[in-house]
Amino acid sequence: MTDTVIDAPVEPAALAARLAEESAPDIVEALNREAPEVAAAILLSLPHERAVEVLDQPELDCAPDIIEMLPRDRVASFLSGMSADRVTDVIREVEEPGRSDLRARLDAETRGAVDTLIAYPEESVGSIMTTEFVAVPTTWTVGLTLDYIRKVERTRETVYSIFVLDPRTGALAKAVPLRRLITGHPEDNILSVAPNRRPVVVSADASRDEAARLISKYDLLAIPVVDATNHVVGIVTVDDVIDAMIQKQTEDVQRFGGMEALDEPYMSINFLTMIRKRAGWLCVLFLSEMLTASAMQGFEGELEKALVLTLFIPLIMSSGGNSGSQATSLLIRALALHQVRLADWWRVALREIPAGLTLGAILGTIGVVRIVIWQKLGFYDYGEHWFLVAATVGTALVGIVLFGSLTGSMLPFILQRVGFDPATASAPFVATLVDVSGLVIYFTVALVILKGTLL
């Protein structure tokens, strides 16, 4: 981090004056269109509270770069006003020695919270939780709790959920929604408005997907994160989960397209990084597609005898790849939503076999009808054995679509079982695998049906 103070030019200052009355998300959208140095200058011209609110938004691109361009004294002021989980996200992305410098500028309380949060694995609940929540002892009244909320509201991530703790052990006893709290009598004990059920909790070491599943299942605005002794170490709010899920889905979509996930927005990532992220998978897929050429070379003699078979190779390959990609997409999503588990692989296989046969029969029928129409109407002459060619194409499509569906549905299970992200079972990878196998199936069927005629 440098000591250079950025003097906001007229243009950023004027833009800051216009943005000052906008909401924080709108300001973030405007800053994301600017270079980091311009965005930093605009932030310096905004009112302090508004600037902190903007920096607290996860949607702000290049926040670490912007932070490092700010004067050191202003950085300390901004960081002290931000939520601990957001500060942790920013510091995690800053390279040394800037990271240590930022950490040293935090107040003792925030530094302790950041040190705790940054120690959790990146995909865990602990990495997205905040330590700023409302907790009161079981001995408090409704009125006393409401007075306390009024005092600390500005320093808490959310006040929609109040966590009631055992005063002796500090363990979580109840979770009270704010809606129930404000309907209680001020002199009643807070437990009188608490729901008659155990609080829904999640471990700090659990996956983010588990927090999202629980929040969705129980319609929660925040879920307490507890340790092994049932002490609340933080909370995960619904907006934190949404931000994490958007990021996760973005990464999954990019991996599913056959590339490494981007760490930065598309327009911010440099050319060499973009090439590195994309070239690796493209090379792997290209080398895999070479197996297709090898498979065709293995059937070179059959191709010479029955050149008409080459007309349907693109049709055969695309049908198998498409069916495999469909199955993969369905199963990756089902695994992510816990609709199926690893132990359900055989159930999935039993569903995909009849599905693959039916889908293959539909495509095979269309393929046969197409050949018949083209032959009868004189669009193309497939030779004297045209009906056997049609039977070959139709039968091969049944086998290839069945194989594609079964392979595409089982691959996510295999990858998850060995510890990989199922999203890496990308559509291009599945398509490549099925392409090679599809050619083998196609020519094997052709050898059986056309033996003694064209072959």
XYZ file of C-alpha atoms in Angstrom:
455
model
C 0.000 0.000 0.000
C 1.364 3.421 -0.936
C 1.209 6.696 0.960
C 0.049 8.591 -2.146
C -3.040 10.678 -1.491
C -5.481 10.774 -4.387
C -6.753 14.268 -5.100
C -10.139 13.734 -6.703
C -10.307 15.593 -10.020
C -13.298 17.687 -10.910
C -15.037 14.935 -12.848
C -14.979 12.323 -10.038
C -16.006 14.982 -7.526
C -18.941 16.005 -9.677
C -19.940 12.383 -10.166
C -19.679 11.796 -6.419
C -22.002 14.731 -5.777
C -24.583 13.198 -8.110
C -24.186 9.714 -6.625
C -24.390 10.815 -2.996
C -28.180 10.735 -3.075
C -28.345 7.317 -4.765
C -28.655 3.976 -3.000
C -25.480 1.994 -2.310
C -26.165 -0.693 -4.974
C -26.645 2.037 -7.605
C -23.381 3.678 -6.582
C -21.632 0.305 -6.797
C -22.987 -0.163 -10.316
C -21.582 3.217 -11.310
C -18.175 2.564 -9.718
C -17.897 -0.816 -11.457
C -17.865 1.060 -14.770
C -14.868 3.133 -13.697
C -11.175 2.328 -13.367
C -10.059 1.550 -9.770
C -8.203 4.863 -9.409
C -11.279 6.819 -10.503
C -13.529 4.762 -8.214
C -11.173 5.489 -5.309
C -11.324 9.227 -6.050
C -15.127 9.127 -6.137
C -15.264 7.289 -2.803
C -13.088 9.967 -1.208
C -15.593 12.595 -2.328
C -18.605 10.765 -0.911
C -19.845 11.308 2.655
C -18.010 8.947 4.995
C -21.036 6.818 5.930
C -22.076 6.439 2.304
C -18.538 5.435 1.277
C -18.439 2.777 3.991
C -21.846 1.502 2.892
C -20.574 1.199 -0.686
C -17.397 -0.623 0.315
C -19.546 -3.013 2.345
C -21.301 -4.222 -0.830
C -19.966 -7.604 -2.101
C -20.938 -6.573 -5.639
C -18.216 -3.896 -5.735
C -15.624 -5.123 -8.231
C -11.908 -4.649 -7.557
C -12.571 -3.558 -3.946
C -9.046 -4.608 -2.817
C -7.485 -2.493 -5.606
C -9.656 0.463 -4.650
C -8.763 0.100 -0.959
C -5.042 0.040 -1.712
C -5.320 3.310 -3.663
C -6.852 5.202 -0.746
C -4.819 7.276 1.746
C -3.767 5.216 4.737
C -5.618 7.322 7.297
C -8.857 7.069 5.310
C -8.421 3.307 4.864
C -8.386 2.777 8.619
C -11.537 4.856 8.991
C -13.350 2.983 6.215
C -12.366 -0.475 7.456
C -13.482 0.265 11.004
C -16.971 1.058 9.732
C -17.338 -2.019 7.527
C -18.727 -5.357 8.645
C -16.127 -7.883 9.776
C -17.051 -10.448 7.135
C -16.694 -7.906 4.325
C -13.344 -6.713 5.681
C -12.250 -10.346 5.732
C -13.255 -10.806 2.085
C -11.245 -7.741 1.071
C -8.151 -8.637 3.093
C -8.222 -12.205 1.779
C -7.820 -10.890 -1.778
C -5.006 -8.429 -1.032
C -1.448 -9.628 -1.649
C 1.338 -9.231 0.892
C 2.658 -6.891 2.203
C -0.597 -4.986 1.717
C -2.573 -7.626 3.606
C -0.482 -7.262 6.772
C -0.631 -3.477 6.508
C -4.434 -3.523 6.280
C -4.705 -5.938 9.200
C -2.471 -3.722 11.341
C -4.812 -0.769 10.769
C -7.855 -2.552 12.148
C -9.057 -1.903 15.680
C -8.486 -4.771 18.124
C -12.085 -6.039 18.004
C -12.305 -6.087 14.206
C -8.816 -7.596 13.903
C -9.808 -10.451 16.190
C -12.979 -11.095 14.199
C -11.071 -11.022 10.896
C -8.405 -13.406 12.198
C -11.158 -15.818 13.224
C -13.053 -15.628 9.937
C -10.038 -15.804 7.641
C -8.951 -19.084 9.243
C -12.009 -20.928 7.894
C -11.834 -22.694 4.503
C -13.109 -20.538 1.651
C -16.127 -22.752 0.847
C -17.226 -23.177 4.474
C -20.024 -21.472 6.385
C -17.425 -19.857 8.627
C -15.944 -17.946 5.698
C -19.211 -16.063 5.018
C -20.556 -15.645 8.546
C -20.454 -12.405 10.504
C -19.664 -12.020 14.181
C -21.942 -8.994 14.525
C -25.265 -10.260 15.859
C -27.697 -9.605 18.693
C -27.477 -11.968 21.660
C -29.076 -11.568 25.098
C -29.325 -13.767 28.225
C -32.444 -15.776 29.060
C -33.022 -13.587 32.130
C -33.810 -10.449 30.129
C -37.282 -9.079 29.529
C -38.827 -8.169 26.209
C -38.558 -4.445 27.005
C -34.908 -4.642 28.039
C -34.085 -6.559 24.849
C -35.805 -3.954 22.668
C -33.899 -1.153 24.399
C -30.652 -3.032 23.783
C -31.472 -3.486 20.080
C -32.049 0.265 19.721
C -28.564 0.927 21.099
C -26.617 -1.595 19.024
C -28.635 -1.678 15.796
C -26.092 0.304 13.767
C -23.255 -2.057 14.693
C -25.045 -5.314 13.897
C -25.404 -7.108 10.563
C -29.084 -7.764 11.260
C -31.536 -7.438 14.143
C -34.262 -9.630 12.630
C -33.143 -12.586 14.749
C -32.250 -12.359 18.427
C -30.298 -15.209 19.965
C -31.028 -16.031 23.587
C -28.127 -17.513 25.545
C -27.873 -19.431 28.789
C -26.247 -16.909 31.206
C -24.247 -19.652 32.950
C -22.838 -21.585 30.003
C -23.266 -19.120 27.138
C -24.858 -21.864 25.041
C -27.664 -21.048 22.621
C -31.097 -21.607 24.157
C -33.569 -20.014 21.746
C -33.745 -17.891 18.607
C -36.453 -15.199 18.676
C -37.624 -13.443 15.488
C -37.941 -9.667 15.854
C -41.563 -9.919 14.749
C -42.442 -12.030 17.807
C -40.360 -9.856 20.104
C -42.202 -6.618 19.284
C -45.574 -8.302 19.916
C -44.609 -9.315 23.463
C -45.378 -7.429 26.654
C -42.354 -5.347 27.747
C -42.358 -6.824 31.266
C -42.510 -10.467 30.140
C -39.408 -12.646 30.005
C -37.966 -12.965 26.512
C -38.494 -16.736 26.604
C -42.247 -16.099 26.677
C -42.140 -15.018 23.015
C -39.625 -17.639 21.890
C -40.871 -20.402 19.537
C -41.432 -23.777 21.174
C -38.800 -25.561 19.123
C -35.073 -26.025 19.043
C -33.190 -23.343 17.104
C -31.996 -24.307 13.639
C -28.199 -24.103 13.673
C -25.281 -24.853 11.368
C -21.639 -25.679 12.026
C -18.907 -23.258 10.978
C -17.176 -26.101 9.126
C -20.283 -27.023 7.122
C -20.503 -26.142 3.436
C -22.181 -22.988 2.199
C -24.679 -25.190 0.376
C -25.815 -26.596 3.723
C -26.466 -23.092 5.099
C -28.416 -22.231 1.946
C -30.442 -25.442 2.238
C -31.390 -24.762 5.883
C -32.266 -21.107 5.266
C -34.446 -22.138 2.316
C -36.058 -25.066 4.161
C -37.014 -23.105 7.280
C -37.555 -19.673 5.631
C -34.973 -17.996 7.848
C -33.492 -14.515 7.556
C -30.421 -15.562 9.543
C -29.084 -18.823 10.911
C -26.768 -19.070 13.958
C -23.367 -20.679 13.476
C -22.359 -22.729 16.517
C -19.298 -24.609 17.708
C -19.123 -28.061 19.292
C -20.368 -26.699 22.641
C -23.394 -24.952 21.067
C -21.895 -21.497 21.562
C -22.834 -18.983 18.867
C -19.699 -17.933 16.993
C -21.490 -15.974 14.274
C -24.503 -15.825 11.993
C -25.110 -16.284 8.285
C -27.766 -14.007 6.812
C -29.894 -14.730 3.779
C -28.151 -12.006 1.733
C -24.751 -13.547 2.530
C -26.026 -16.891 1.257
C -27.473 -15.336 -1.900
C -24.161 -13.615 -2.683
C -22.252 -16.857 -2.066
C -24.660 -18.885 -4.194
C -24.448 -16.419 -7.081
C -20.669 -16.652 -6.967
C -20.819 -20.460 -6.770
C -23.290 -20.742 -9.636
C -21.156 -18.396 -11.743
C -18.150 -20.646 -11.175
C -20.195 -23.766 -11.937
C -21.530 -22.295 -15.180
C -17.999 -21.393 -16.282
C -16.689 -24.854 -15.413
C -19.669 -26.434 -17.124
C -18.693 -24.541 -20.260
C -15.313 -26.247 -20.233
C -12.973 -23.729 -18.572
C -11.529 -22.757 -15.208
C -13.662 -20.420 -13.090
C -12.741 -16.736 -13.400
C -11.660 -14.998 -10.194
C -12.554 -11.533 -11.531
C -15.336 -9.965 -13.613
C -15.032 -10.621 -17.344
C -14.099 -7.046 -18.271
C -11.518 -6.800 -15.461
C -9.536 -9.967 -16.125
C -6.344 -9.450 -18.144
C -5.665 -11.113 -21.501
C -3.012 -13.583 -20.344
C -5.142 -14.782 -17.419
C -8.112 -15.252 -19.734
C -5.980 -17.369 -22.101
C -4.631 -19.436 -19.195
C -8.112 -20.072 -17.821
C -9.471 -21.203 -21.179
C -6.510 -22.874 -22.884
C -6.037 -25.710 -20.392
C -9.471 -27.252 -20.814
C -9.479 -26.603 -24.558
C -6.223 -28.541 -24.894
C -7.561 -31.408 -22.782
C -10.754 -31.565 -24.837
C -8.797 -31.324 -28.102
C -6.543 -34.191 -27.087
C -9.627 -36.175 -26.067
C -11.247 -35.499 -29.444
C -8.187 -37.051 -31.068
C -9.574 -40.348 -29.796
C -12.493 -39.734 -32.149
C -10.093 -39.625 -35.083
C -8.457 -42.795 -33.799
C -11.847 -44.505 -33.588
C -12.644 -43.525 -37.168
C -9.261 -44.824 -38.314
C -10.097 -48.140 -36.714
C -13.163 -48.401 -38.950
C -11.437 -47.083 -42.069
C -12.158 -50.254 -44.008
C -15.866 -50.117 -43.224
C -16.003 -46.449 -44.248
C -14.433 -47.256 -47.607
C -16.981 -50.012 -48.274
C -20.008 -48.075 -47.040
C -19.254 -44.399 -47.589
C -22.928 -43.588 -46.939
C -22.340 -44.214 -43.225
C -20.188 -41.076 -42.990
C -23.250 -38.931 -43.736
C -24.720 -39.731 -40.340
C -21.593 -39.402 -38.163
C -22.353 -35.774 -37.103
C -25.941 -36.793 -36.314
C -24.790 -39.748 -34.229
C -22.126 -37.820 -32.324
C -24.324 -34.808 -31.512
C -27.228 -36.968 -30.301
C -25.049 -38.874 -27.842
C -23.350 -35.707 -26.590
C -26.652 -33.866 -26.173
C -28.261 -36.688 -24.205
C -25.186 -36.943 -21.977
C -25.118 -33.179 -21.361
C -28.811 -33.217 -20.434
C -28.315 -35.962 -17.872
C -25.201 -34.298 -16.451
C -27.001 -30.958 -16.035
C -29.915 -32.604 -14.226
C -27.728 -34.603 -11.847
C -25.304 -31.785 -10.992
C -28.241 -29.627 -9.944
C -29.941 -32.479 -8.077
C -26.753 -33.205 -6.131
C -26.297 -29.511 -5.294
C -29.860 -29.288 -3.952
C -29.508 -32.593 -2.052
C -32.366 -34.064 -4.061
C -30.164 -37.114 -4.583
C -27.193 -38.451 -2.648
C -24.225 -40.605 -3.575
C -26.047 -43.696 -2.305
C -28.823 -43.038 -4.828
C -26.621 -43.699 -7.878
C -28.294 -47.022 -8.625
C -31.758 -45.452 -8.409
C -30.646 -42.821 -10.884
C -29.235 -45.511 -13.189
C -32.546 -47.400 -13.086
C -34.354 -44.191 -14.097
C -31.921 -43.247 -16.836
C -31.911 -46.653 -18.562
C -35.610 -46.592 -19.586
C -35.366 -42.828 -20.192
C -32.360 -43.317 -22.466
C -34.060 -46.151 -24.335
C -37.212 -44.087 -24.861
C -35.357 -40.956 -25.947
C -33.152 -43.038 -28.224
C -36.199 -44.693 -29.763
C -37.750 -41.278 -30.439
C -34.608 -39.967 -32.140
C -34.072 -43.262 -33.938
C -37.593 -43.136 -35.329
C -37.065 -39.571 -36.541
C -33.791 -40.635 -38.177
C -35.415 -43.577 -39.959
C -38.348 -41.450 -41.157
C -35.942 -38.858 -42.494
C -34.032 -41.455 -44.528
C -37.256 -42.990 -45.865
C -38.649 -39.591 -46.947
C -35.403 -38.504 -48.614
C -35.164 -41.840 -50.444
C -38.798 -41.980 -51.573
C -38.989 -38.345 -52.671
C -35.704 -38.566 -54.520
C -33.815 -35.995 -52.432
C -30.939 -38.448 -52.008
C -30.226 -42.029 -53.099
C -28.854 -44.119 -50.231
C -28.431 -47.148 -52.522
C -30.230 -50.432 -52.925
C -29.784 -51.296 -49.239
C -31.183 -47.971 -48.016
C -33.612 -49.636 -45.601
C -30.718 -51.434 -43.866
C -28.913 -48.091 -43.618
C -32.023 -46.625 -41.987
C -32.191 -49.563 -39.568
C -28.513 -49.069 -38.723
C -28.980 -45.376 -37.959
C -32.161 -45.965 -35.922
C -30.700 -48.817 -33.866
C -27.413 -47.003 -33.292
C -29.236 -43.907 -32.024
C -31.045 -46.004 -29.412
C -27.756 -47.394 -28.125
C -25.862 -44.105 -28.272
C -28.537 -42.036 -26.519
C -28.854 -44.741 -23.850
C -25.089 -44.738 -23.336
C -24.972 -40.932 -23.279
C -27.758 -40.655 -20.703
C -26.205 -43.311 -18.464
C -22.690 -41.870 -18.730
C -23.845 -38.295 -18.214
C -25.839 -39.236 -15.106
C -23.119 -41.373 -13.496
C -20.153 -39.057 -14.077
C -21.215 -36.452 -11.445
C -21.542 -39.263 -8.870
C -18.064 -40.556 -9.713
C -16.487 -37.103 -9.491
C -18.159 -36.301 -6.173
C -17.166 -39.696 -4.803
C -13.473 -39.052 -5.501
C -13.687 -35.534 -4.058
C -14.013 -33.363 -7.183
C -16.643 -30.744 -7.903
C -19.374 -32.404 -10.044
C -19.525 -29.203 -12.097
C -16.206 -30.235 -13.632
C -18.224 -32.898 -15.449
C -18.739 -30.194 -18.029
C -20.890 -30.590 -21.095
C -17.861 -30.507 -23.437
C -16.136 -33.232 -21.418
C -19.199 -35.466 -21.439
C -19.751 -34.783 -25.142
C -16.150 -35.751 -25.942
C -16.429 -38.982 -23.988
C -19.705 -39.918 -25.628
C -18.462 -38.938 -29.108
C -15.737 -41.581 -29.033
C -18.016 -44.255 -27.572
C -20.798 -43.287 -29.974
C -18.636 -43.963 -33.009
C -17.736 -47.396 -31.677
C -21.411 -48.183 -31.065
C -22.416 -46.864 -34.493
C -19.907 -48.908 -36.461
C -20.472 -52.008 -34.342
C -24.208 -51.845 -35.122
C -23.353 -51.274 -38.788
C -21.126 -54.380 -38.833
C -23.987 -56.469 -37.466
C -26.810 -55.118 -39.685
C -24.915 -54.493 -42.911
C -22.729 -57.596 -42.856
C -23.070 -59.440 -46.153
C -24.512 -56.424 -47.955
C -22.520 -53.179 -47.792
C -19.927 -54.606 -45.388
